[in-house]
Short mmCIF file of C-alpha atoms in Angstrom, two decimals:
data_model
loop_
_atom_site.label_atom_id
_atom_site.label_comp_id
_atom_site.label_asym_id
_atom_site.label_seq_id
_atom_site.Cartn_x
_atom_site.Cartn_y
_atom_site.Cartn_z
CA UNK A 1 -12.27 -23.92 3.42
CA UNK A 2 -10.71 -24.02 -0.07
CA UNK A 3 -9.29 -27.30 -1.25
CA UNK A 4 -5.05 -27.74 -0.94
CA UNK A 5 -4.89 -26.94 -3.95
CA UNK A 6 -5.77 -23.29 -4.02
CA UNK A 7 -2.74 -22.41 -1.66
CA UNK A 8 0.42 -21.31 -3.09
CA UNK A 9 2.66 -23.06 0.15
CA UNK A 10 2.28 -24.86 3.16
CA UNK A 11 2.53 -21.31 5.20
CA UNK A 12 -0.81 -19.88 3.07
CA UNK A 13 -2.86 -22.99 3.79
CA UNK A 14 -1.52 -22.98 7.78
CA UNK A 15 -3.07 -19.18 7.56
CA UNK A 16 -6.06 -19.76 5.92
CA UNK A 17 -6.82 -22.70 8.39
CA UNK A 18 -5.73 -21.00 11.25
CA UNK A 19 -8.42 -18.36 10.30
CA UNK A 20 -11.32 -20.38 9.20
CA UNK A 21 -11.07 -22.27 13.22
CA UNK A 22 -11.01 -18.64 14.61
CA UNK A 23 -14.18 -18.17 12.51
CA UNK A 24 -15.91 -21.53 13.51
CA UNK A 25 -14.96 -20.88 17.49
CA UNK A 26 -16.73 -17.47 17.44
CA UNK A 27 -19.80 -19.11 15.25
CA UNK A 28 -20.03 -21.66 18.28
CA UNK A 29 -19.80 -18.93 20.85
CA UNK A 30 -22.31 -17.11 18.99
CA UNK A 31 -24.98 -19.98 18.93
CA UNK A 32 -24.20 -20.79 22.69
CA UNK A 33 -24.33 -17.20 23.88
CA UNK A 34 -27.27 -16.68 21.60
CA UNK A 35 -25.70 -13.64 21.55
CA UNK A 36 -23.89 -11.11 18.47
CA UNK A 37 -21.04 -10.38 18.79
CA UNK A 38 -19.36 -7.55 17.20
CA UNK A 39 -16.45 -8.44 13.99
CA UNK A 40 -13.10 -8.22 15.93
CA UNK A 41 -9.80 -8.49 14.21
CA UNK A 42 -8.77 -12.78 14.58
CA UNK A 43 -5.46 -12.60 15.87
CA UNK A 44 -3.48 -15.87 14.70
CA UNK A 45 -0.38 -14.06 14.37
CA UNK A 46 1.34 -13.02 16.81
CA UNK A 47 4.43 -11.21 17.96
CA UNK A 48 5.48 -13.02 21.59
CA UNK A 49 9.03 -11.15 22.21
CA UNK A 50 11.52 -8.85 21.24
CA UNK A 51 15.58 -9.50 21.44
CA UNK A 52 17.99 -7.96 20.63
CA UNK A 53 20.76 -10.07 18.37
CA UNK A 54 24.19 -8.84 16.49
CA UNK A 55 24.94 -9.43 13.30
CA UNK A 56 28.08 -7.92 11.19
CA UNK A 57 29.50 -5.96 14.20
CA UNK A 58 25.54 -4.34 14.53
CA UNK A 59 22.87 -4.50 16.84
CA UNK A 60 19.16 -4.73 15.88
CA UNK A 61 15.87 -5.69 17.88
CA UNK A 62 14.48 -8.67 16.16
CA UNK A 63 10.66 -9.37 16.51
CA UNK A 64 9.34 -13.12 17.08
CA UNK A 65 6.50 -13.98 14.62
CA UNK A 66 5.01 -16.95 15.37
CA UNK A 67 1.24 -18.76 14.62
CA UNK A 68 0.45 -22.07 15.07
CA UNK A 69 3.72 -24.35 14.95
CA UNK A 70 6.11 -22.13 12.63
CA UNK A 71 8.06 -19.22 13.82
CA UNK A 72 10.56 -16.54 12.70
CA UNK A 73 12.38 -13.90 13.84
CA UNK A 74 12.02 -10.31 11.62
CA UNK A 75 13.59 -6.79 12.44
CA UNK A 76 11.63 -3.63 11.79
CA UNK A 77 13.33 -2.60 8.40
CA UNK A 78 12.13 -5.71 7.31
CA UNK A 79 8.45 -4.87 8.46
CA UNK A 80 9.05 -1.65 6.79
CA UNK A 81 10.71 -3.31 3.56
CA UNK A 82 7.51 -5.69 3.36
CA UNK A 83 4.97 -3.11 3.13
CA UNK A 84 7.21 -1.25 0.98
CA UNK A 85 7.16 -3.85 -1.89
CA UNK A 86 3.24 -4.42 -1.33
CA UNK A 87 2.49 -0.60 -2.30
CA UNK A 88 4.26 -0.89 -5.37
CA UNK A 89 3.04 -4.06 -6.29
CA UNK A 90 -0.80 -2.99 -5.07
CA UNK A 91 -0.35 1.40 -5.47
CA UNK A 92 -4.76 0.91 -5.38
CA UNK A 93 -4.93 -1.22 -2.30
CA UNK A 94 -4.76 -0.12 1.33
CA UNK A 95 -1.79 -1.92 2.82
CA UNK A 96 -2.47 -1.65 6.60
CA UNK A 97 0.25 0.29 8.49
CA UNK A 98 3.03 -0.35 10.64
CA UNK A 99 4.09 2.12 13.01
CA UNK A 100 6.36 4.80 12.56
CA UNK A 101 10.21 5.22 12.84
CA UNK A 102 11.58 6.70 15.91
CA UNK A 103 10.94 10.39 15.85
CA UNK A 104 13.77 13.06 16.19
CA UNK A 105 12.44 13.70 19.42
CA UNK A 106 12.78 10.38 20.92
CA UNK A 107 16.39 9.91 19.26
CA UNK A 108 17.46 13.27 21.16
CA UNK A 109 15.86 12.59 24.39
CA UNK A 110 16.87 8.84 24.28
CA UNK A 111 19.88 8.93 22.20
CA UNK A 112 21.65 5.55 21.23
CA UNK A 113 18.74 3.97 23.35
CA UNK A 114 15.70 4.66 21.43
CA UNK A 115 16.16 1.42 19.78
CA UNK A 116 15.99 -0.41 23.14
CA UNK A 117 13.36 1.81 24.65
CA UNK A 118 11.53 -0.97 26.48
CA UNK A 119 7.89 1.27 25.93
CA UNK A 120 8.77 2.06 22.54
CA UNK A 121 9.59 -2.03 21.80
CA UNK A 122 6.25 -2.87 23.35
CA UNK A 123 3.92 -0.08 21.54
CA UNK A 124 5.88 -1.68 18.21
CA UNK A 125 5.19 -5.27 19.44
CA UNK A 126 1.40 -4.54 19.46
CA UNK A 127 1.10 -2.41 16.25
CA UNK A 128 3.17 -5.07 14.28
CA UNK A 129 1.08 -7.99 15.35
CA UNK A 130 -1.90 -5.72 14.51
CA UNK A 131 -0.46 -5.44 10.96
CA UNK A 132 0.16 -8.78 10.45
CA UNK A 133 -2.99 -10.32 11.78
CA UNK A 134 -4.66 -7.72 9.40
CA UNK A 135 -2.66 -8.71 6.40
CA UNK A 136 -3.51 -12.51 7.33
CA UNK A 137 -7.39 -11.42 7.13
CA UNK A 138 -6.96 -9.23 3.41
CA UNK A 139 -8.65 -10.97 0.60
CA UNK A 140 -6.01 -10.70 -1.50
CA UNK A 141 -3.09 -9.77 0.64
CA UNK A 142 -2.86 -12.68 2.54
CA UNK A 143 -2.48 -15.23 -0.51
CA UNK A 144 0.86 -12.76 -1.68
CA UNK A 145 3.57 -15.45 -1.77
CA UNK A 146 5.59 -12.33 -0.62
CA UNK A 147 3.71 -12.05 1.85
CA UNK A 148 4.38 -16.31 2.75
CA UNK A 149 7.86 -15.95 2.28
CA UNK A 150 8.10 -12.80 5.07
CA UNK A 151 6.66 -15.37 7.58
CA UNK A 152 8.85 -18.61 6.25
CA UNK A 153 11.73 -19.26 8.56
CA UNK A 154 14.56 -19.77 7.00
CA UNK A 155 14.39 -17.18 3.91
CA UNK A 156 16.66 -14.63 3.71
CA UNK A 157 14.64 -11.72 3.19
CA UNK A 158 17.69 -9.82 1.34
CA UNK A 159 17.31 -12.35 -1.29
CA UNK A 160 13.68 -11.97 -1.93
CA UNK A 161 14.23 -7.84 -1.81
CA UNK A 162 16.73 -8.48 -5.19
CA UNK A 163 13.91 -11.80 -6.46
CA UNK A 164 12.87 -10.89 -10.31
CA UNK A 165 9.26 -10.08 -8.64
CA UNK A 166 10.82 -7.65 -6.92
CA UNK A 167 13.32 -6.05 -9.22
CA UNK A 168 11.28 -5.97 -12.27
CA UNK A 169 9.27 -3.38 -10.96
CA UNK A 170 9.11 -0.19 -12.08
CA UNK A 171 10.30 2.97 -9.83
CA UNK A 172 7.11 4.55 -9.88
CA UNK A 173 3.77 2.46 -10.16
CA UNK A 174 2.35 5.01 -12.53
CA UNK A 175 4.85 3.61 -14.93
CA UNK A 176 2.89 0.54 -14.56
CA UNK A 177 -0.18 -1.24 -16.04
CA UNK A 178 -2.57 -3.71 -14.18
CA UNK A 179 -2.55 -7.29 -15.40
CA UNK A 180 -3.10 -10.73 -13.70
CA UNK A 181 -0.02 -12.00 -13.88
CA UNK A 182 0.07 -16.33 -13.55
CA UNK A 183 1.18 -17.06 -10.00
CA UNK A 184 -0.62 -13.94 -8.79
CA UNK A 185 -3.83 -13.59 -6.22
CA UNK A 186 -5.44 -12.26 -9.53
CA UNK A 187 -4.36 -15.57 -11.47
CA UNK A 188 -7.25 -17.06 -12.93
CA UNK A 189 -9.33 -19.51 -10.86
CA UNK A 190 -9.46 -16.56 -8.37
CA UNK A 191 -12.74 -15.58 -6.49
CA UNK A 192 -12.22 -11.90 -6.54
CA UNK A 193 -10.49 -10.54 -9.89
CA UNK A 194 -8.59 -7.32 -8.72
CA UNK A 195 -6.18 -5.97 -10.85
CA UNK A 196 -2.59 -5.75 -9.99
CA UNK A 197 0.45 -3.86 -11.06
CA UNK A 198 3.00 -6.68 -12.09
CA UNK A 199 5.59 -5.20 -14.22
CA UNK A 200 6.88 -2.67 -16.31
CA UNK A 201 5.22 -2.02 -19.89
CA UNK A 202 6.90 -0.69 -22.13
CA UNK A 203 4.24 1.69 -23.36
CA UNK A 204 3.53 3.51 -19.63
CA UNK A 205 7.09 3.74 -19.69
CA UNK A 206 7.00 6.37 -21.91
CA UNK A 207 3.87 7.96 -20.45
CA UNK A 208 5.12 11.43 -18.08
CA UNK A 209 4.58 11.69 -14.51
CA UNK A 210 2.34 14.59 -14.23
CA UNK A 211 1.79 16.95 -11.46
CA UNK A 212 -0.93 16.50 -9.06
CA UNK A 213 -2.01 20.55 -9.67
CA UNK A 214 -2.67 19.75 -13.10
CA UNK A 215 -6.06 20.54 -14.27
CA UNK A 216 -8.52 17.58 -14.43
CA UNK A 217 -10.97 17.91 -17.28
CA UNK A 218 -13.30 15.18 -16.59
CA UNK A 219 -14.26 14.31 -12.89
CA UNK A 220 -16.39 12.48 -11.44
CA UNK A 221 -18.93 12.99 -8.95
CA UNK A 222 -18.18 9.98 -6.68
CA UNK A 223 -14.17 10.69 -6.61
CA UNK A 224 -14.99 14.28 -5.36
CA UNK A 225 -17.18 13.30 -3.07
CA UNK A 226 -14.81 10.14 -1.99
CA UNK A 227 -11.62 12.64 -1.43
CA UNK A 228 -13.85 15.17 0.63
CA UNK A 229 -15.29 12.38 2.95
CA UNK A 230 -11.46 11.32 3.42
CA UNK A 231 -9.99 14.75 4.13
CA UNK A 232 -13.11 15.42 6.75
CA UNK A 233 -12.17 11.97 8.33
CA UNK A 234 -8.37 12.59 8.13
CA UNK A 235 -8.99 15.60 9.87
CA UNK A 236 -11.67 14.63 12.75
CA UNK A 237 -8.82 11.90 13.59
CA UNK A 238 -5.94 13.98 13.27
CA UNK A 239 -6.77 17.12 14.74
CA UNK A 240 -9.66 16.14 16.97
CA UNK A 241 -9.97 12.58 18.23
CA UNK A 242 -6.00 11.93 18.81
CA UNK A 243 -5.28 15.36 20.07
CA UNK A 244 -8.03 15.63 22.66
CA UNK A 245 -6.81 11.73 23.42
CA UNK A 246 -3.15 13.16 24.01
CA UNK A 247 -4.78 15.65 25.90
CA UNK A 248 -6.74 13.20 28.40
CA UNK A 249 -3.44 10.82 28.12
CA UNK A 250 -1.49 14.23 29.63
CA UNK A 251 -3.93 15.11 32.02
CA UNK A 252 -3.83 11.31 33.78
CA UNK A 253 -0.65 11.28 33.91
CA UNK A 254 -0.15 14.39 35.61
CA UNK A 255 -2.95 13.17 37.91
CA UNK A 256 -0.84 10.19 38.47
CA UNK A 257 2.34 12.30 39.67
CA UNK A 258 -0.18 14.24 41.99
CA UNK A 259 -0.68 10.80 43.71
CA UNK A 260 2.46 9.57 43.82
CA UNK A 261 3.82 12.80 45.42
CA UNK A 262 0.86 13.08 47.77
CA UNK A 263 1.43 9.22 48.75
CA UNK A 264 4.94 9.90 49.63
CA UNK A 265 4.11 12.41 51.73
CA UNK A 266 1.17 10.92 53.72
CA UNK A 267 3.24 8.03 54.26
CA UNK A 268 6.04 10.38 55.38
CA UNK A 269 3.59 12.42 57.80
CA UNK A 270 1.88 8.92 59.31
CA UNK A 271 5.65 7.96 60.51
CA UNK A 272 5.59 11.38 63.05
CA UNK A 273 5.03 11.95 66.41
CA UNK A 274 1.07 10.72 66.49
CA UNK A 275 -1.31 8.97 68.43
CA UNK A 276 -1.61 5.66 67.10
CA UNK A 277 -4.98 5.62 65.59
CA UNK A 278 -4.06 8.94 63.83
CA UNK A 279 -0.64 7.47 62.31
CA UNK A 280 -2.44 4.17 61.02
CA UNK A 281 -5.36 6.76 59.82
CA UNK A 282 -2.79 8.21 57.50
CA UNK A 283 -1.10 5.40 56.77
CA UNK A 284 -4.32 4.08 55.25
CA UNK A 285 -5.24 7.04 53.21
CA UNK A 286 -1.98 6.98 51.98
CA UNK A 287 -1.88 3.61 50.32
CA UNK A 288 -5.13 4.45 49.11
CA UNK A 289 -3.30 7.11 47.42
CA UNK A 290 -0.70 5.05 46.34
CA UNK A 291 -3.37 2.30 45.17
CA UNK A 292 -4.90 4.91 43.13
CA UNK A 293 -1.53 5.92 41.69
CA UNK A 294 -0.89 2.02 40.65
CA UNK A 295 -4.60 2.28 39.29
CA UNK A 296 -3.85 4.85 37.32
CA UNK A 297 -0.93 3.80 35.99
CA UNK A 298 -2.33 0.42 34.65
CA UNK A 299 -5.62 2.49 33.38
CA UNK A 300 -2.51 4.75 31.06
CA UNK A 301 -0.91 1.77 29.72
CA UNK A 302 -4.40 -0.14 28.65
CA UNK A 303 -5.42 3.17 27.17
CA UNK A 304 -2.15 3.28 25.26
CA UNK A 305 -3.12 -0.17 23.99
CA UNK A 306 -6.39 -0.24 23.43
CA UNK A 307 -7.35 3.46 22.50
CA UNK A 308 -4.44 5.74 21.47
CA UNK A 309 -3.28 3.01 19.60
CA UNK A 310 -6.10 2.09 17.41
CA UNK A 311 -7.07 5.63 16.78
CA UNK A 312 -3.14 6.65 15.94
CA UNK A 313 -3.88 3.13 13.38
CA UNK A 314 -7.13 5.60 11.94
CA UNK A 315 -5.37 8.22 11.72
CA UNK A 316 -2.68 5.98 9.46
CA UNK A 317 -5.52 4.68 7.34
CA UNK A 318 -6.45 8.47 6.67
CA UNK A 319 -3.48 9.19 5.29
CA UNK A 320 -2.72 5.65 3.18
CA UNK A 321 -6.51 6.37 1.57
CA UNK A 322 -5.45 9.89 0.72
CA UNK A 323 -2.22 8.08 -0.81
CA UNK A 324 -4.59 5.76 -3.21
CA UNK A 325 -6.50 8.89 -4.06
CA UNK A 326 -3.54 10.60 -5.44
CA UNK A 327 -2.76 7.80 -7.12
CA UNK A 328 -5.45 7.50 -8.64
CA UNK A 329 -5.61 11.08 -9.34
CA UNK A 330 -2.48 11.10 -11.00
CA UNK A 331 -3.49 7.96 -13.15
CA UNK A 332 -6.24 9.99 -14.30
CA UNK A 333 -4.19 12.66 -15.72
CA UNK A 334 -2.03 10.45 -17.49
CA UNK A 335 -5.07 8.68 -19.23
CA UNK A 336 -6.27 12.40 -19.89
CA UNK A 337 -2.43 13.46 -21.24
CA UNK A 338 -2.69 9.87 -23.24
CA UNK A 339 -6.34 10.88 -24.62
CA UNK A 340 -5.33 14.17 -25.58
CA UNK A 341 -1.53 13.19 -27.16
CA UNK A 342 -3.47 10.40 -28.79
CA UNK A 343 -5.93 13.48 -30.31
CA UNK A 344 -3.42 15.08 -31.80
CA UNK A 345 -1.15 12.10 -32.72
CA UNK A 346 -4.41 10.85 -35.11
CA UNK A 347 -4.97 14.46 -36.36
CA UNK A 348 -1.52 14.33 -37.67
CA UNK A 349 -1.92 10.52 -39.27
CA UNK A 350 -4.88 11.99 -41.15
CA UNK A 351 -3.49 14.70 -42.61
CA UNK A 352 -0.47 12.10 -43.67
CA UNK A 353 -3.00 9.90 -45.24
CA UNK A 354 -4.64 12.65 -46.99
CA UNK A 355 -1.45 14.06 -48.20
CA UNK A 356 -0.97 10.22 -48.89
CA UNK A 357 -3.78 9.53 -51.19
CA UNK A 358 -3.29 12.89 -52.98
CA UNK A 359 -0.05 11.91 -53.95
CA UNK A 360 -0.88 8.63 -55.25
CA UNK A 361 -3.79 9.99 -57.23
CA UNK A 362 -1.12 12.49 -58.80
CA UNK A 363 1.28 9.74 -59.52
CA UNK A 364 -1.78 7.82 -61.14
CA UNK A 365 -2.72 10.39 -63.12
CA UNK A 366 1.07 11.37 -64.51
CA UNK A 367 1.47 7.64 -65.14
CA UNK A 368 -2.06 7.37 -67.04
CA UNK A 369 -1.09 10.54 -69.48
CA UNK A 370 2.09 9.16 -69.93
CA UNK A 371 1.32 5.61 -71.09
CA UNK A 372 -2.26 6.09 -72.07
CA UNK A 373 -2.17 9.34 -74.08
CA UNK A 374 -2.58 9.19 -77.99
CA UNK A 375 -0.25 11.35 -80.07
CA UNK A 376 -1.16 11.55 -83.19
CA UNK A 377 0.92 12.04 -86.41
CA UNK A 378 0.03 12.55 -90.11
CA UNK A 379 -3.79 12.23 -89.19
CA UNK A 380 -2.99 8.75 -87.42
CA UNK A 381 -2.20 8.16 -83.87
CA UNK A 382 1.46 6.90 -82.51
CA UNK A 383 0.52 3.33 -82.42
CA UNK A 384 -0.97 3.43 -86.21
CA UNK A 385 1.88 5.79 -87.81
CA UNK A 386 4.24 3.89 -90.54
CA UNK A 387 7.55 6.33 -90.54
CA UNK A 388 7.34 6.80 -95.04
CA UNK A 389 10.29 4.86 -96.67
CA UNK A 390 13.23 6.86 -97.39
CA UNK A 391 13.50 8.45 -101.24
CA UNK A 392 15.85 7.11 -103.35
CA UNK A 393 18.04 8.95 -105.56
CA UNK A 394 17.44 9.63 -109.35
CA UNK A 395 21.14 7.47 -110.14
CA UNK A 396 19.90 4.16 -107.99
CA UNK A 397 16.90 4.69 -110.21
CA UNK A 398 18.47 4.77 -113.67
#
């Protein structure tokens, strides 16, 4: 554990503590299982309810954060806000996700009610306290004051969107420049020295946004091999893994109808004109239907949780990496447009130097013939020659 004072606030030690028991309990289960287990995310955040509160003649869900003994309450634009602020200040980091507005679908199927869509408030529930647990385990994410101040109760989050950290950045990170700013994860004393973008300079200012189909001159090996290896795994997730999960997802729950109907009407049939071992025959099979339906239903909603949702999280991560490519991509061609602008710029200060020194060896040379330069007069030169005294008339003389 680092000593008190490497934490920023009460809130990043509380973390950080929080974590390093999670780590010690699974080092003692470990030893006493003599057994490995596989890395797991810690989960000392958590997201316990959902309610939905009024404020300014509005309605919003607002999600309960708590861990440990401090707890807030957070809506999903600030979520969205939060992760917002963390790509700009960290464009070469993956920020974990959070999950996705509503969909048009869901808003015209649901309406008005999408926003209290009791499945759609507990999918969100999960993939937020997956985000946040995540952000709690980041290196350099989880000692972001930002970060602190999202979980402080308390803090009006308004006020720390319009905080000079905040507002002093740039629109686009590529009008940025990494430095390690004092108060920052990167400040010195840090472990693990990452850049990060903390404000505007005034030189990338001026530096143009180029396009993403511009030509690169020099690349390297390991980048083109990075960005095929993520478009191969962006696609396996996106086009193979999660559809043929949708697919099985489909396919249970029409298996589930199929069992409900078929329950209803066993149970129907078993209340007929029968013998009475014949009735309580179907009877049985028919809450073994129904059992199966129940079954069925509770294997859907632990799939949602524990399969679709983590590989729908992949699939995220495949597209944030492809993000930090660009970037990256982009940054390239503006240290490429620099290079070459900088080319020419240097051509140009030559030829202004040579142009330069000719001109002063002209004006040294004019000045040296005019000041230097011996005329001569009478067989003696200009600084020798007596003018002859003026003749005097023959009447002065007489």
């Amino acid at each position: 554990m680092a000593d008190i004072g490497d934490y920023c606030c009460s809130i990043d030690r509380h973390l950080h503590e929080l974590l390093d028991d999670a780590h010690s309990q699974r080092e003692r289960t470990e030893r006493q299982e003599q057994a490995y287990q596989a890395p797991q995310l810690y989960y000392v955040v958590h997201v316990s309810e959902a309610e939905k509160l009024s404020e300014s003649g509005s309605s919003f869900i607002a999600y309960s954060i708590s861990f440990g003994d401090y707890e807030v309450k957070r809506r999903y634009s600030e979520f969205e806000s939060l992760r917002s602020c963390l790509c700009r200040l960290y464009p070469t980091f993956i920020v974990p996700p959070i999950p996705e507005k509503h969909s048009l679908a869901q808003y015209a199927v649901l309406q008005k009610r999408a926003k209290e869509d009791h499945h759609i408030i507990e999918r969100r529930k999960r993939m937020l306290e997956r985000f946040l647990n995540h952000m709690a385990e980041h290196p350099i994410l989880s000692s972001e004051h930002i970060f602190h101040r999202f979980l402080e109760a308390g803090v009006s989050w308004t006020e720390v969107l319009h905080s000079p950290v905040i507002t002093g950045l740039p629109k686009t990170p590529l009008h940025s420049s990494p430095s390690k700013a004092p108060g920052s994860s990167v400040a010195d004393g840090s472990a693990l020295q990452l850049p990060k973008i903390a404000a505007t300079n005034a030189f990338a200012a001026d530096v143009p946004v180029p396009s993403a189909l511009a030509p690169i001159k020099n690349i390297e090996a390991r980048w083109m091999d990075c960005e095929l290896f993520t478009n191969k795994y962006a696609n396996q997730f996106s086009t193979v893994i999660e559809r043929n999960e949708r697919r099985i997802y489909r396919k249970l729950g029409e298996l589930s109808s199929d069992y409900a109907e078929l329950g209803a009407t066993l149970n129907g049939f078993s209340l007929l004109d029968h013998s009475e071992s014949l009735a309580a025959a179907i009877e049985q099979a028919g809450q073994a239907v129904d059992n199966s339906y129940i079954e069925i239903g509770e294997l859907l909603t632990q799939m949602e949780a524990d399969v679709g949702e983590p590989i729908h999280q992949y699939a995220q991560y495949s597209l944030i990496l492809k993000q930090v490519l660009r970037f990256r991509l982009l940054k390239n061609l503006q240290l490429e447009g620099v290079e070459s602008a900088l080319v020419r710029v240097r051509g140009k200060l030559e030829s202004l130097l040579q142009a330069d020194d000719e001109a002063k060896r002209l004006a040294q040379a004019l000045e040296s013939n005019h000041h230097g330069r011996r005329h001569t007069v009478a067989g003696q030169s200009i600084d020798e020659y007596t003018p002859p005294a003026p003749a005097r008339d023959q009447a002065d003389e007489e």
